[in-house]
């Protein structure tokens, strides 16, 4: 059954589509080459309410539902996947975690900054030796009077350099496994928080991915998120929402790739006719459209479950798994349709192909999504 969007959801989608194709698309190709962070565009997005979409009005947000949010994120990703990942981590993970687990004081201090676009949010969970297994992290937070003192290195942090507010996890009690992990909200200018190396990535080049190094970084006790030991649960809850966001990002990029392939196929003639007339190619396009539609329905269904307050962990993983793998298949096929031109930087498909590659990796690899899904389907928990 086709998912029926409300009038308001359709209006938001159409407004973001127009903005994205007019403003965001304009510099996407150039940013891929220069790696210039889309700071000005993110400010414009904040003015449109895209940097605090699901945050209530009282904290400067838009009070939108998750469905409207993923529709918007997908539209931004259609034009620039690098801008979309910044929006995704900021909204799905950082704003949502503070909204859900923060104190009133934290909401007033941090959400108002984030929704106004005065600070970009980053999420620091991963470490050099703790990726798929975040319980193995070694960053520590030791309580010292009215501060926690953080030490350790976080890796692959989206917006590590350009963020203003970071949610970081650290061990407060080594003996308690995941229950010994806590989460903290840290302002970027806190002494002892240093930006380490910036990764030179294959795709999403306009979004900075860096190390964040905590060297005796003193965080006020009032900036712990939730209580001591809540950090792992906060991270997992945040990633459920984040994974629907990565599905939206994947769908945006896949749609852009299909549209590029169609445009190229209609304009390119070989053997006396546009190549779009060849059945072999038409069937590829038909499969692309079908796969995008399937991913679309999975994404909307997971988002609607979240909006209804249901447990959507497995559906978020299914949407992320299917959409991210679909985006990789579709960008590869779309590049193939471009022939030799697809291998050059003259056409956007080359960037879309590179950008899509990380979708099956970050916010939980495809393998991690299969663990989450199989645990739910089989109704017994197996360790990875
Ligand atoms: N929501 C709420 N709680 C959850 C949960 C969820 N989705 N998943 C697990 N939990 C809780 C469990 O209920 C359990 O709590 P109790 O002990 O109270 O029962 C606790 O967490 C531990 O659960 P598990 O034993 O299942 O945990 P695990 O160690 O076996 O790990 C995992 C499970 C799914 C493999 C998890 O480690 C995981 O998701 N790993 C991938 C990490 C990841 O996605 N990293 C991405 C980095 S962030 C990023 O990429 C952002 C970016 O910048 C783009």
XYZ file of C-alpha atoms and ligand atoms in Angstrom:
438
model
C 0.000 0.000 0.000
C 1.356 3.398 -0.965
C 2.301 5.453 2.100
C 0.005 8.465 2.187
C 1.727 11.719 3.097
C -0.248 14.501 4.740
C -0.685 17.918 3.139
C 1.812 19.396 5.590
C 4.418 16.701 4.905
C 4.034 17.265 1.156
C 4.370 21.015 1.613
C 7.584 20.656 3.645
C 8.987 18.215 1.069
C 8.236 20.581 -1.778
C 9.708 23.619 0.029
C 12.944 21.744 0.833
C 13.145 20.320 -2.699
C 12.983 23.780 -4.208
C 15.585 25.163 -1.797
C 17.878 22.180 -2.218
C 17.879 22.174 -6.010
C 18.297 25.949 -6.192
C 20.780 26.625 -3.393
C 22.484 23.412 -2.232
C 23.022 21.852 -5.669
C 24.764 24.924 -7.017
C 28.066 24.367 -5.206
C 27.967 20.616 -4.517
C 30.352 19.607 -7.298
C 32.806 22.386 -6.471
C 32.724 21.550 -2.748
C 33.551 17.969 -3.566
C 36.740 19.232 -5.186
C 37.692 21.953 -2.683
C 36.350 20.181 0.429
C 34.861 23.541 1.495
C 32.478 23.071 4.443
C 28.944 24.262 3.571
C 28.759 26.634 6.565
C 26.752 29.352 4.783
C 24.264 26.858 3.389
C 23.795 25.334 6.833
C 22.950 28.805 8.171
C 20.300 29.164 5.449
C 19.021 25.713 6.357
C 18.737 26.812 9.991
C 16.665 29.816 8.873
C 14.321 27.385 7.119
C 14.050 25.319 10.313
C 16.065 22.376 8.996
C 18.572 22.324 11.861
C 16.108 21.544 14.606
C 13.296 19.982 12.686
C 11.945 17.631 15.352
C 12.676 19.968 18.275
C 9.609 21.687 19.782
C 9.023 25.415 19.137
C 9.895 26.326 22.728
C 13.559 25.466 22.053
C 13.595 27.170 18.672
C 12.760 24.057 16.626
C 10.051 23.337 14.086
C 8.147 20.655 15.978
C 7.962 18.566 12.801
C 7.433 14.799 12.762
C 10.061 12.261 11.737
C 8.366 11.637 8.391
C 8.709 15.325 7.427
C 12.298 15.236 8.622
C 13.353 12.252 6.506
C 11.582 13.695 3.460
C 13.612 16.887 3.942
C 16.891 15.091 4.564
C 16.403 13.046 1.431
C 15.854 16.227 -0.591
C 19.075 17.778 0.756
C 20.974 14.530 0.001
C 19.652 14.580 -3.574
C 21.722 17.719 -4.146
C 24.628 17.232 -1.743
C 25.225 14.147 0.373
C 27.971 15.906 2.346
C 25.573 18.617 3.528
C 23.010 15.912 4.308
C 25.305 13.988 6.664
C 25.973 17.143 8.686
C 22.212 17.754 8.894
C 21.598 14.117 9.793
C 24.039 13.827 12.715
C 22.995 17.273 13.980
C 19.244 16.513 13.948
C 18.837 12.756 14.353
C 21.547 12.191 16.907
C 22.532 15.378 18.717
C 19.252 17.346 18.926
C 17.192 14.202 19.478
C 19.433 12.919 22.301
C 19.377 16.234 24.170
C 15.623 16.484 23.670
C 15.033 12.987 24.930
C 17.603 12.642 27.707
C 18.598 16.231 28.566
C 17.583 18.299 31.576
C 15.477 21.425 31.089
C 18.615 23.511 31.642
C 20.541 21.536 28.978
C 17.677 21.940 26.526
C 17.610 25.687 27.114
C 21.373 26.060 26.797
C 22.179 23.653 23.956
C 19.050 23.098 21.864
C 18.507 26.811 21.335
C 22.071 27.110 19.975
C 21.664 24.064 17.734
C 18.257 24.922 16.290
C 19.418 28.466 15.458
C 22.365 27.018 13.538
C 24.762 28.872 15.866
C 26.433 25.544 16.632
C 26.624 22.335 14.596
C 26.250 19.104 16.543
C 28.709 16.185 16.497
C 28.504 12.731 18.048
C 31.702 11.168 19.373
C 31.262 7.454 20.038
C 33.761 5.709 17.748
C 37.415 5.272 18.711
C 40.477 3.944 16.891
C 39.894 0.499 18.457
C 36.135 0.622 19.040
C 33.967 0.944 15.917
C 31.287 -1.744 15.597
C 31.870 -2.582 19.270
C 31.492 0.712 21.139
C 31.510 -1.061 24.513
C 35.239 -1.576 23.919
C 35.882 2.157 24.032
C 38.700 3.370 26.251
C 37.971 7.082 26.740
C 37.529 7.717 30.450
C 35.610 10.262 32.513
C 36.647 10.594 36.135
C 34.613 12.689 38.547
C 36.710 15.355 40.250
C 34.617 17.674 42.434
C 32.129 19.508 40.254
C 33.706 18.335 36.973
C 34.313 15.136 35.029
C 37.814 14.891 33.568
C 37.788 13.273 30.116
C 40.759 11.581 28.468
C 40.872 9.637 25.200
C 40.665 9.815 21.424
C 37.512 9.653 19.305
C 37.777 8.825 15.601
C 35.799 9.449 12.366
C 33.740 12.218 13.934
C 31.416 13.892 11.444
C 31.782 17.706 11.773
C 34.609 17.110 14.274
C 36.228 20.380 13.221
C 33.189 22.493 12.371
C 30.913 21.528 15.248
C 30.192 23.687 18.301
C 28.550 21.076 20.523
C 29.699 17.470 20.904
C 27.959 14.557 22.573
C 30.770 12.272 23.707
C 30.686 8.919 25.448
C 33.279 7.798 27.985
C 33.754 5.127 30.614
C 32.866 6.184 34.132
C 33.150 2.637 35.483
C 35.386 0.130 33.712
C 33.942 -2.813 35.673
C 30.388 -2.420 34.407
C 30.689 -3.088 30.649
C 28.036 -1.066 28.757
C 26.497 0.120 32.040
C 29.807 1.846 32.848
C 29.546 4.156 29.829
C 28.212 7.710 30.244
C 27.436 10.507 27.783
C 28.407 14.162 28.101
C 27.540 17.344 26.238
C 30.750 19.245 25.607
C 31.142 22.682 24.105
C 33.800 22.666 21.481
C 35.803 25.510 22.982
C 36.252 23.622 26.271
C 39.977 23.579 27.133
C 41.440 20.113 26.633
C 39.248 19.281 23.628
C 41.527 19.247 20.606
C 40.681 18.564 16.967
C 43.052 15.919 15.617
C 43.722 14.786 12.064
C 41.135 15.377 9.367
C 40.491 12.338 7.161
C 41.089 12.625 3.411
C 38.012 10.716 2.287
C 36.833 9.088 -0.907
C 33.415 10.782 -0.694
C 31.358 13.286 1.316
C 34.413 15.474 0.960
C 32.780 18.747 2.019
C 31.895 17.247 5.398
C 34.876 17.137 7.753
C 35.605 13.868 9.533
C 38.202 14.195 12.260
C 39.699 12.819 15.411
C 38.644 14.538 18.625
C 41.205 14.288 21.377
C 40.286 14.795 25.028
C 43.272 15.731 27.168
C 42.250 16.335 30.770
C 39.142 18.005 29.382
C 37.042 19.223 32.318
C 33.292 19.000 31.761
C 30.919 20.431 34.419
C 28.968 17.676 36.208
C 25.706 19.310 35.103
C 26.600 18.497 31.492
C 26.362 14.745 31.856
C 23.503 13.581 29.599
C 21.135 11.384 31.572
C 22.750 9.690 34.557
C 26.070 7.892 34.985
C 25.910 4.612 33.072
C 23.222 5.772 30.593
C 25.684 6.514 27.786
C 25.396 3.255 25.827
C 21.609 3.285 25.865
C 21.604 6.941 24.797
C 23.964 6.101 21.913
C 21.899 3.103 20.781
C 18.645 5.076 20.978
C 20.233 7.909 18.994
C 21.527 5.490 16.369
C 18.046 4.048 15.825
C 16.909 7.492 14.685
C 20.201 8.125 12.901
C 19.788 4.973 10.839
C 16.484 6.166 9.370
C 18.380 9.335 8.504
C 21.052 7.357 6.638
C 18.264 5.556 4.759
C 16.925 8.988 3.740
C 20.379 10.100 2.664
C 20.840 6.909 0.624
C 17.499 7.382 -1.107
C 18.304 10.995 -1.992
C 21.598 9.979 -3.597
C 20.049 6.968 -5.377
C 17.300 9.150 -6.860
C 19.852 11.685 -8.051
C 21.870 8.866 -9.664
C 18.805 7.454 -11.413
C 17.806 10.900 -12.690
C 21.346 11.475 -14.011
C 21.272 8.077 -15.730
C 17.899 8.809 -17.353
C 19.049 12.245 -18.532
C 22.216 10.768 -20.008
C 20.440 7.811 -21.618
C 17.903 10.064 -23.324
C 20.580 12.330 -24.757
C 23.149 9.725 -25.746
C 22.607 8.073 -29.126
C 24.364 4.920 -30.291
C 23.461 2.570 -33.114
C 21.093 5.230 -34.457
C 18.878 5.811 -31.442
C 18.971 7.179 -27.887
C 20.345 4.436 -25.649
C 17.210 4.850 -23.460
C 15.349 2.969 -26.234
C 17.330 -0.227 -25.693
C 15.479 -2.804 -23.654
C 18.609 -3.855 -21.748
C 18.929 -0.339 -20.408
C 15.201 0.193 -19.782
C 15.115 -2.865 -17.556
C 17.990 -1.503 -15.490
C 16.044 1.751 -15.022
C 12.908 -0.211 -14.101
C 14.850 -2.123 -11.439
C 16.319 1.135 -10.095
C 12.885 2.736 -9.749
C 11.525 -0.374 -8.019
C 14.397 -0.563 -5.547
C 14.121 3.143 -4.700
C 10.381 2.726 -4.109
C 10.993 -0.248 -1.800
C 13.585 1.658 0.220
C 11.258 4.656 0.338
C 8.452 2.594 1.870
C 10.800 1.035 4.447
C 12.134 4.456 5.432
C 8.660 6.001 5.779
C 7.347 3.030 7.696
C 10.224 3.186 10.235
C 9.794 6.980 10.552
C 6.027 6.622 11.101
C 6.615 3.960 13.761
C 8.955 6.360 15.571
C 6.306 9.090 15.339
C 3.702 6.739 16.819
C 6.026 6.000 19.752
C 6.439 2.324 18.813
C 9.679 0.363 19.063
C 11.245 0.833 15.623
C 14.788 -0.468 16.198
C 14.522 -3.377 13.737
C 12.656 -1.313 11.115
C 15.297 1.433 11.304
C 18.012 -1.165 10.717
C 16.052 -2.717 7.834
C 15.563 0.684 6.214
C 19.251 1.553 6.642
C 20.472 -1.846 5.432
C 18.277 -1.981 2.348
C 18.565 1.698 1.375
C 22.345 1.912 1.785
C 23.009 -1.250 -0.218
C 20.449 -0.146 -2.811
C 22.205 3.227 -3.187
C 25.489 1.447 -3.857
C 23.910 -0.799 -6.509
C 22.124 2.089 -8.179
C 25.035 4.515 -8.294
C 27.187 1.726 -9.810
C 24.580 0.917 -12.467
C 23.978 4.609 -13.199
C 27.710 5.082 -13.700
C 27.780 2.098 -16.066
C 25.008 3.682 -18.147
C 27.234 6.754 -18.557
C 29.964 4.565 -20.096
C 33.404 6.202 -20.218
C 31.925 9.611 -19.325
C 30.823 8.210 -15.995
C 34.445 7.639 -15.104
C 35.259 11.354 -15.520
C 34.641 14.262 -13.181
C 32.590 16.018 -15.883
C 29.400 14.289 -14.742
C 27.924 14.250 -11.213
C 27.542 10.470 -11.248
C 31.199 9.978 -10.344
C 30.679 11.972 -7.107
C 27.411 10.197 -6.311
C 29.138 6.825 -6.723
C 31.897 7.811 -4.282
C 29.510 9.464 -1.806
C 27.272 6.383 -1.583
C 30.104 4.084 -0.587
C 30.123 5.004 3.103
C 26.377 4.479 3.569
C 26.824 0.756 4.232
C 29.546 1.554 6.755
C 28.699 4.458 9.052
C 26.057 4.537 11.773
C 26.484 0.761 11.909
C 27.776 -1.383 9.055
C 25.422 -3.617 7.033
C 26.739 -6.495 9.115
C 25.726 -4.728 12.362
C 22.252 -4.018 10.921
C 21.879 -7.750 10.184
C 22.797 -8.535 13.800
C 20.155 -6.112 15.076
C 17.505 -7.443 12.652
C 18.241 -11.121 13.277
C 18.138 -10.591 17.063
C 14.655 -9.122 16.664
C 13.372 -11.672 14.166
C 14.730 -14.721 16.018
C 13.780 -13.227 19.370
C 16.999 -14.340 21.004
C 20.075 -12.231 21.455
C 23.323 -13.487 20.043
C 26.574 -11.670 20.496
C 28.235 -10.554 17.237
N 17.815 1.144 22.012
C 17.884 1.189 23.366
N 18.685 0.331 24.063
C 19.411 -0.562 23.373
C 19.359 -0.652 21.966
C 18.513 0.259 21.280
N 18.423 0.252 19.949
N 20.199 -1.625 21.564
C 20.736 -2.169 22.658
N 20.257 -1.511 23.759
C 20.554 -1.811 25.162
C 20.151 -3.251 25.478
O 18.796 -3.330 25.857
C 21.077 -3.583 26.617
O 20.595 -2.983 27.791
P 20.342 -3.870 29.144
O 21.679 -4.408 29.540
O 19.784 -2.901 30.108
O 19.413 -4.963 28.752
C 22.338 -2.809 26.251
O 21.962 -1.780 25.357
C 23.393 -3.699 25.614
O 22.832 -4.300 24.473
P 23.624 -5.446 23.669
O 24.103 -6.460 24.663
O 22.738 -5.895 22.556
O 24.889 -4.651 23.132
P 26.120 -5.191 22.287
O 27.356 -4.782 22.953
O 25.941 -6.636 21.955
O 26.022 -4.319 20.935
C 25.289 -3.681 18.759
C 24.929 -4.273 20.138
C 23.975 -3.578 18.024
C 26.280 -4.525 17.991
C 25.864 -2.264 19.006
O 27.108 -2.331 19.612
C 25.975 -1.429 17.748
O 24.988 -0.862 17.270
N 27.210 -1.303 17.183
C 27.432 -0.414 16.051
C 27.887 0.933 16.515
C 27.646 1.995 15.489
O 26.628 2.021 14.816
N 28.574 2.928 15.375
C 28.397 4.035 14.486
C 29.203 5.175 14.935
S 28.395 6.692 14.880
C 28.522 7.277 13.313
O 28.870 6.610 12.383
C 28.024 8.662 13.253
C 28.574 9.535 12.210
O 29.359 10.406 12.510
C 28.033 9.467 10.818
